Coordinates of C-alpha atoms in Angstrom, one line a residue:
X8 CA 71.0 52.4 24.7
X9 CA 74.1 50.9 26.1
X10 CA 73.2 49.4 29.4
X11 CA 75.8 46.6 30.4
X12 CA 74.8 43.6 32.5
X13 CA 77.4 41.3 34.0
X14 CA 75.6 38.3 35.1
X15 CA 77.5 36.1 37.6
X16 CA 80.8 36.5 35.2
X17 CA 83.8 34.7 36.1
X18 CA 87.3 34.0 34.4
X19 CA 89.4 31.0 35.5
X20 CA 92.7 29.9 34.2
X21 CA 92.9 26.1 35.6
X22 CA 92.6 26.4 39.4
X23 CA 93.5 30.1 39.3
X24 CA 90.5 32.3 39.6
X25 CA 90.9 35.8 37.9
X26 CA 87.5 37.1 38.4
X27 CA 84.8 35.4 40.7
X28 CA 81.1 35.8 40.1
X29 CA 81.0 39.5 39.1
X30 CA 77.3 40.4 39.0
X31 CA 76.5 44.2 38.1
X32 CA 74.3 46.3 35.9
X33 CA 75.9 49.4 34.6
X34 CA 73.4 51.9 33.5
X35 CA 73.2 53.6 30.1
X36 CA 75.5 56.7 29.9
X37 CA 77.1 55.8 33.5
X38 CA 80.8 56.4 34.0
X39 CA 81.7 53.2 36.1
X40 CA 85.4 52.9 37.6
X41 CA 86.9 49.5 38.3
X42 CA 89.3 50.2 41.1
X43 CA 91.8 47.9 42.8
X44 CA 95.5 46.8 43.1
X45 CA 97.3 45.1 40.5
X46 CA 96.1 41.5 40.0
X47 CA 92.7 42.2 41.4
X48 CA 90.8 41.2 38.2
X49 CA 89.8 44.7 37.1
X50 CA 91.6 44.7 33.6
X51 CA 90.4 41.2 32.9
X52 CA 86.8 42.1 33.6
X53 CA 87.2 44.9 31.0
X54 CA 88.8 42.6 28.5
X55 CA 85.9 40.1 29.0
X56 CA 83.5 43.0 28.1
X57 CA 85.6 44.0 25.1
X58 CA 85.8 40.3 23.9
X59 CA 89.7 40.2 24.3
X60 CA 89.2 37.5 26.9
X61 CA 86.6 34.7 26.9
X62 CA 84.3 34.3 29.7
X63 CA 84.7 31.0 31.7
X64 CA 81.2 31.4 33.2
X65 CA 78.2 33.7 33.2
X66 CA 76.9 36.2 30.7
X67 CA 77.7 39.8 29.4
X68 CA 74.9 41.7 27.9
X69 CA 75.3 44.9 26.0
X70 CA 72.0 46.9 25.2
X71 CA 70.1 43.7 26.2
X72 CA 71.9 41.5 23.8
X73 CA 74.3 38.5 25.1
X74 CA 77.7 39.1 23.5
X75 CA 79.7 36.3 24.9
X76 CA 80.2 34.8 21.4
X77 CA 80.6 38.1 19.5
X78 CA 84.0 39.1 18.1
X79 CA 85.4 42.4 19.7
X80 CA 84.8 44.2 16.4
X81 CA 81.0 43.3 16.4
X82 CA 80.3 44.7 20.1
X83 CA 80.5 48.4 19.2
X84 CA 82.9 49.3 22.1
X85 CA 85.9 51.4 21.7
X86 CA 89.1 50.8 23.9
X87 CA 91.7 53.2 25.2
X88 CA 94.8 51.5 26.2
X89 CA 97.6 52.5 28.8
X90 CA 100.2 52.0 25.9
X91 CA 98.5 54.5 23.5
X92 CA 98.9 51.7 20.7
X93 CA 99.3 54.3 17.9
X94 CA 100.8 53.7 14.4
X95 CA 104.1 55.3 14.2
X96 CA 104.0 55.6 10.3
X97 CA 100.9 57.6 10.3
X98 CA 100.5 61.0 11.3
X99 CA 97.9 62.2 14.0
X100 CA 95.2 62.9 11.4
X101 CA 95.6 59.4 9.9
X102 CA 95.7 57.6 13.4
X103 CA 92.4 59.3 14.5
X104 CA 90.8 58.3 11.1
X105 CA 92.0 54.8 11.1
X106 CA 88.8 53.3 12.9
X107 CA 86.7 55.0 10.1
X108 CA 88.8 53.3 7.2
X109 CA 88.7 49.9 8.8
X110 CA 84.9 50.0 9.4
X111 CA 84.2 51.2 5.9
X112 CA 82.4 54.5 7.0
X113 CA 81.5 56.8 4.1
X114 CA 84.7 58.6 3.1
X115 CA 82.9 61.9 2.6
X116 CA 82.2 62.1 6.4
X117 CA 85.8 61.2 7.6
X118 CA 87.4 64.9 7.6
X119 CA 84.3 66.3 9.6
X120 CA 84.6 63.2 12.1
X121 CA 88.3 63.5 12.4
X122 CA 88.4 67.3 13.1
X123 CA 85.5 67.2 15.5
X124 CA 87.3 64.4 17.6
X125 CA 90.5 66.3 17.6
X126 CA 88.8 69.6 18.6
X127 CA 87.3 67.8 21.7
X128 CA 90.9 66.8 22.8
X129 CA 92.6 70.0 21.7
X130 CA 94.8 68.5 18.9
X131 CA 94.0 70.6 16.0
X132 CA 97.5 72.0 15.8
X133 CA 99.2 68.7 15.9
X134 CA 97.3 66.7 13.0
X135 CA 100.2 66.6 10.7
X136 CA 102.7 65.4 13.2
X137 CA 103.8 61.8 13.8
X138 CA 103.5 60.1 17.2
X139 CA 107.4 60.3 17.8
X140 CA 107.1 64.1 17.6
X141 CA 104.4 64.2 20.4
X142 CA 104.7 64.2 24.2
X143 CA 103.1 61.4 26.2
X144 CA 99.9 63.5 27.2
X145 CA 99.6 64.5 23.3
X146 CA 99.8 60.7 22.4
X147 CA 97.1 59.8 25.0
X148 CA 94.9 62.5 23.6
X149 CA 95.4 61.0 20.0
X150 CA 94.3 57.7 21.5
X151 CA 91.2 59.3 23.0
X152 CA 90.3 61.1 19.9
X153 CA 90.6 57.7 18.0
X154 CA 88.2 56.3 20.4
X155 CA 85.8 59.2 20.1
X156 CA 85.9 59.2 16.4
X157 CA 84.0 55.8 16.1
X158 CA 81.1 57.0 18.1
X159 CA 80.8 53.8 19.8
X160 CA 78.1 52.6 22.4
X161 CA 80.7 51.9 25.1
X162 CA 84.1 53.4 26.0
X163 CA 86.6 51.1 27.7
X164 CA 89.6 52.8 29.3
X165 CA 92.5 50.7 30.8
X166 CA 94.6 52.8 33.0
X167 CA 94.9 55.5 30.4
X168 CA 96.7 57.9 32.6
X169 CA 99.3 55.7 34.2
X170 CA 102.3 56.6 31.9
X171 CA 101.9 60.4 32.3
X172 CA 103.6 62.7 34.9
X173 CA 101.6 64.1 37.9
X174 CA 100.8 67.4 36.2
X175 CA 99.7 65.8 32.9
X176 CA 97.6 63.4 34.9
X177 CA 95.6 66.2 36.4
X178 CA 94.9 67.9 33.1
X179 CA 94.2 64.9 31.2
X180 CA 91.8 63.5 34.1
X181 CA 89.9 66.8 33.7
X182 CA 89.7 66.5 30.0
X183 CA 88.2 63.0 30.3
X184 CA 85.8 64.1 33.0
X185 CA 84.6 66.8 30.6
X186 CA 84.5 64.6 27.6
X187 CA 82.4 62.0 29.5
X188 CA 79.9 64.7 30.2
X189 CA 79.9 66.0 26.7
X190 CA 79.6 62.6 24.9
X191 CA 77.3 61.0 27.5
X192 CA 78.4 57.3 26.5
X193 CA 78.6 54.5 28.8
X194 CA 82.1 54.3 30.0
X195 CA 84.1 51.7 32.0
X196 CA 87.4 52.9 33.2
X197 CA 90.2 50.7 34.9
X198 CA 92.6 52.3 37.5
X199 CA 94.7 51.5 40.7
X200 CA 94.6 55.2 41.4
X201 CA 91.8 55.9 43.9
X202 CA 92.0 59.8 43.2
X203 CA 91.1 59.0 39.5
X204 CA 88.3 56.9 40.8
X205 CA 87.0 59.5 43.2
X206 CA 87.1 62.5 40.8
X207 CA 85.8 60.6 37.7
X208 CA 83.1 58.0 38.7
X209 CA 79.5 58.0 39.1
X210 CA 80.0 54.7 40.8
X211 CA 83.1 52.8 41.9
X212 CA 83.6 49.2 41.9
X213 CA 86.3 48.2 44.5
X214 CA 88.1 44.8 43.7
X215 CA 90.6 42.5 45.4
X216 CA 91.6 39.1 44.5
X217 CA 89.0 38.8 41.7
X218 CA 86.2 39.5 44.0
X219 CA 84.1 42.8 44.2
X220 CA 84.5 44.2 47.7
X221 CA 82.0 47.1 47.3
X222 CA 79.9 49.0 44.8
X223 CA 78.7 52.6 45.3
X224 CA 79.2 56.2 44.6
X225 CA 82.5 57.7 45.7
X226 CA 80.9 59.3 48.6
X227 CA 79.3 56.2 49.8
X228 CA 82.7 54.3 49.6
X229 CA 84.7 57.1 51.2
X230 CA 82.1 57.6 54.1
X231 CA 81.0 54.0 54.8
X232 CA 83.7 51.6 53.5
X233 CA 82.4 48.1 53.5
X234 CA 85.5 46.6 55.0
X235 CA 89.0 47.4 56.2
X236 CA 90.5 46.6 52.8
X237 CA 88.2 49.5 51.1
X238 CA 88.9 51.9 53.8
X239 CA 92.7 51.3 53.4
X240 CA 92.5 51.8 49.8
X241 CA 90.2 54.9 49.4
X242 CA 91.2 58.2 50.6
X243 CA 94.5 60.3 50.2
X244 CA 96.0 59.6 52.8
X245 CA 94.1 56.2 53.3
X246 CA 91.9 55.8 56.5
X247 CA 94.1 55.2 59.7
X248 CA 93.5 51.7 61.0
X249 CA 94.7 50.5 64.4
X250 CA 94.3 47.0 65.8
X251 CA 93.3 46.7 69.4
X252 CA 90.6 45.4 71.6
X253 CA 87.3 46.4 72.8
X254 CA 86.1 45.9 76.4
X255 CA 82.8 47.5 77.8
X256 CA 82.7 50.0 75.2
X257 CA 86.3 51.2 75.3
X258 CA 88.8 50.6 72.6
X259 CA 92.4 50.3 73.6
X260 CA 95.7 50.1 71.7
X261 CA 99.3 51.0 72.4
X262 CA 98.9 54.8 73.0
X263 CA 95.2 54.8 72.4
X264 CA 92.1 54.7 74.8
X265 CA 88.7 55.7 73.0
X266 CA 85.6 55.2 75.2
X267 CA 81.9 55.2 74.6
X268 CA 81.8 52.9 71.6
X269 CA 79.2 50.4 70.6
X270 CA 80.8 47.2 69.8
X271 CA 81.1 43.7 71.1
X272 CA 84.0 42.9 73.4
X273 CA 87.1 41.3 71.7
X274 CA 89.8 42.1 69.0
X275 CA 88.8 44.9 66.7
X276 CA 90.1 47.2 64.0
X277 CA 89.3 51.0 64.5
X278 CA 89.8 53.4 61.8
X279 CA 89.6 57.2 61.2
X280 CA 90.4 59.7 58.6
X281 CA 93.2 62.1 59.2
X282 CA 91.1 65.1 58.2
X283 CA 88.4 64.3 60.7
X284 CA 90.6 64.1 63.7
X285 CA 92.4 67.2 65.4
X286 CA 95.3 68.1 67.8
X287 CA 94.0 68.3 71.3
X288 CA 95.5 71.3 72.6
X289 CA 94.7 70.5 76.3
X290 CA 96.3 67.1 76.0
X291 CA 93.2 65.3 76.5
X292 CA 92.9 63.5 73.2
X293 CA 92.5 59.8 72.7
X294 CA 95.8 59.1 71.2
X295 CA 99.0 60.3 72.9
X296 CA 102.2 59.6 71.6
X297 CA 105.7 61.1 70.2
X298 CA 105.6 62.4 66.7
X299 CA 107.0 60.1 64.3
X300 CA 107.2 62.3 61.3
X301 CA 105.9 65.7 60.0
X302 CA 105.1 66.5 56.4
X303 CA 104.4 69.8 55.2
X304 CA 101.6 69.6 52.4
X305 CA 101.4 73.2 51.6
X306 CA 97.7 73.6 52.8
X307 CA 98.2 71.4 56.0
X308 CA 100.8 69.7 57.9
X309 CA 100.5 65.9 58.3
X310 CA 101.5 64.5 61.8
X311 CA 102.1 60.8 62.1
X312 CA 102.6 58.9 65.4
X313 CA 103.1 55.1 65.9
X314 CA 100.3 53.0 67.3
X315 CA 101.7 49.4 67.6
X316 CA 102.7 48.3 64.1
X317 CA 100.8 51.0 62.5
X318 CA 101.5 54.6 61.6
X319 CA 98.3 56.9 62.1
X320 CA 98.1 60.4 61.1
X321 CA 96.2 63.7 61.8
X322 CA 96.0 66.8 59.6
X323 CA 97.0 70.1 61.6
X324 CA 97.2 73.6 60.4
X325 CA 99.9 74.5 57.8
X326 CA 101.6 76.8 60.4
X327 CA 101.9 74.1 63.0
X328 CA 105.5 73.5 64.2
X329 CA 106.9 70.8 66.2
X330 CA 109.9 68.4 66.2
X331 CA 110.2 64.6 65.7
X332 CA 109.8 63.0 69.2
X333 CA 107.6 65.9 70.7
X334 CA 104.6 64.4 72.4
X335 CA 101.2 65.1 70.8
X336 CA 97.6 64.5 71.7
X337 CA 95.2 63.5 69.1
X338 CA 91.4 64.0 69.4
X339 CA 89.4 61.2 67.8
X340 CA 85.7 61.8 68.6
X341 CA 83.4 58.7 68.6
X342 CA 81.4 60.0 65.6
X343 CA 84.4 59.8 63.3
X344 CA 85.4 56.1 64.2
X345 CA 84.9 53.2 61.9
X346 CA 84.8 49.8 63.4
X347 CA 85.9 46.6 61.7
X348 CA 86.0 43.0 62.5
X349 CA 89.4 41.9 63.5
X350 CA 89.1 38.4 61.6
X351 CA 87.5 39.2 58.3
X352 CA 87.8 43.1 58.2
X353 CA 83.8 43.4 57.8
X354 CA 82.3 46.7 58.9
X355 CA 80.7 46.7 62.3
X356 CA 77.5 48.8 62.5
X357 CA 76.3 51.6 60.3

């Protein structure tokens, strides 16, 4: 069993706080994604679990055992790096085999283990090649196979797809998703890409400035972001956020008036998702403004308008045609509105 517990874990360098009071239990066989912008503490958290960074405060337990003082090699974790970290002088077969040799695994089992791991990531035809003869996607699959061959209790993956082009990212992401299902090993995955987080995770931890902002399933975080930061980070496009004021149940901002809302009077941030809103053909929508830009996405047309300093958007049918500067009316029903405190960004209401 590879349940991982982080008990009030922190990392500091002098007065700088890298990770602050991280407290979470990761279930056995769970696929957990640490998500956030650069510098938020997600990679530092993973490196502390791996033993590559010392913990300043708190405890890390793997399988019920405190591992703070254990060397990385004694924690039974396998890490996949963004940079692949392959040995250029070895062919693919020997790169995959390397962890078995280092750990003194019975040599009679090496061939079977290597070929099983290579088959899982579809590398059987490349075992004789050197890393320099491989594409970026193939090199990343070698790194995955090298992690798999060890049969660890925990997989740690640090932005493994960030060096790949868009098409390869999609196919390799699908491969990782299938592998996690097939191997059923506790996995912690670091990324700044919210699409990776939404598609791969059982649970997502959203981080900012070393502090956990929200923990939940992708659906929970998408449907009920805990604060304006999470709302702005999750979704493609991200949630539209408008700064305005609430008075007597009516929210107003430049070009915006939404009535019948339940929130205290005063400054407020209101959010909605582009796919939840629609164009009001009768002109009686809650947002009325000239078109700032149109983007044809293939399956839809994204229309953006300016509200104060913000650009907010709505998804229209792919056949929709208009010109920049044309007036549009956007329907934003009450039930799709998310309300956030203007000062600290905390969610208001359910």
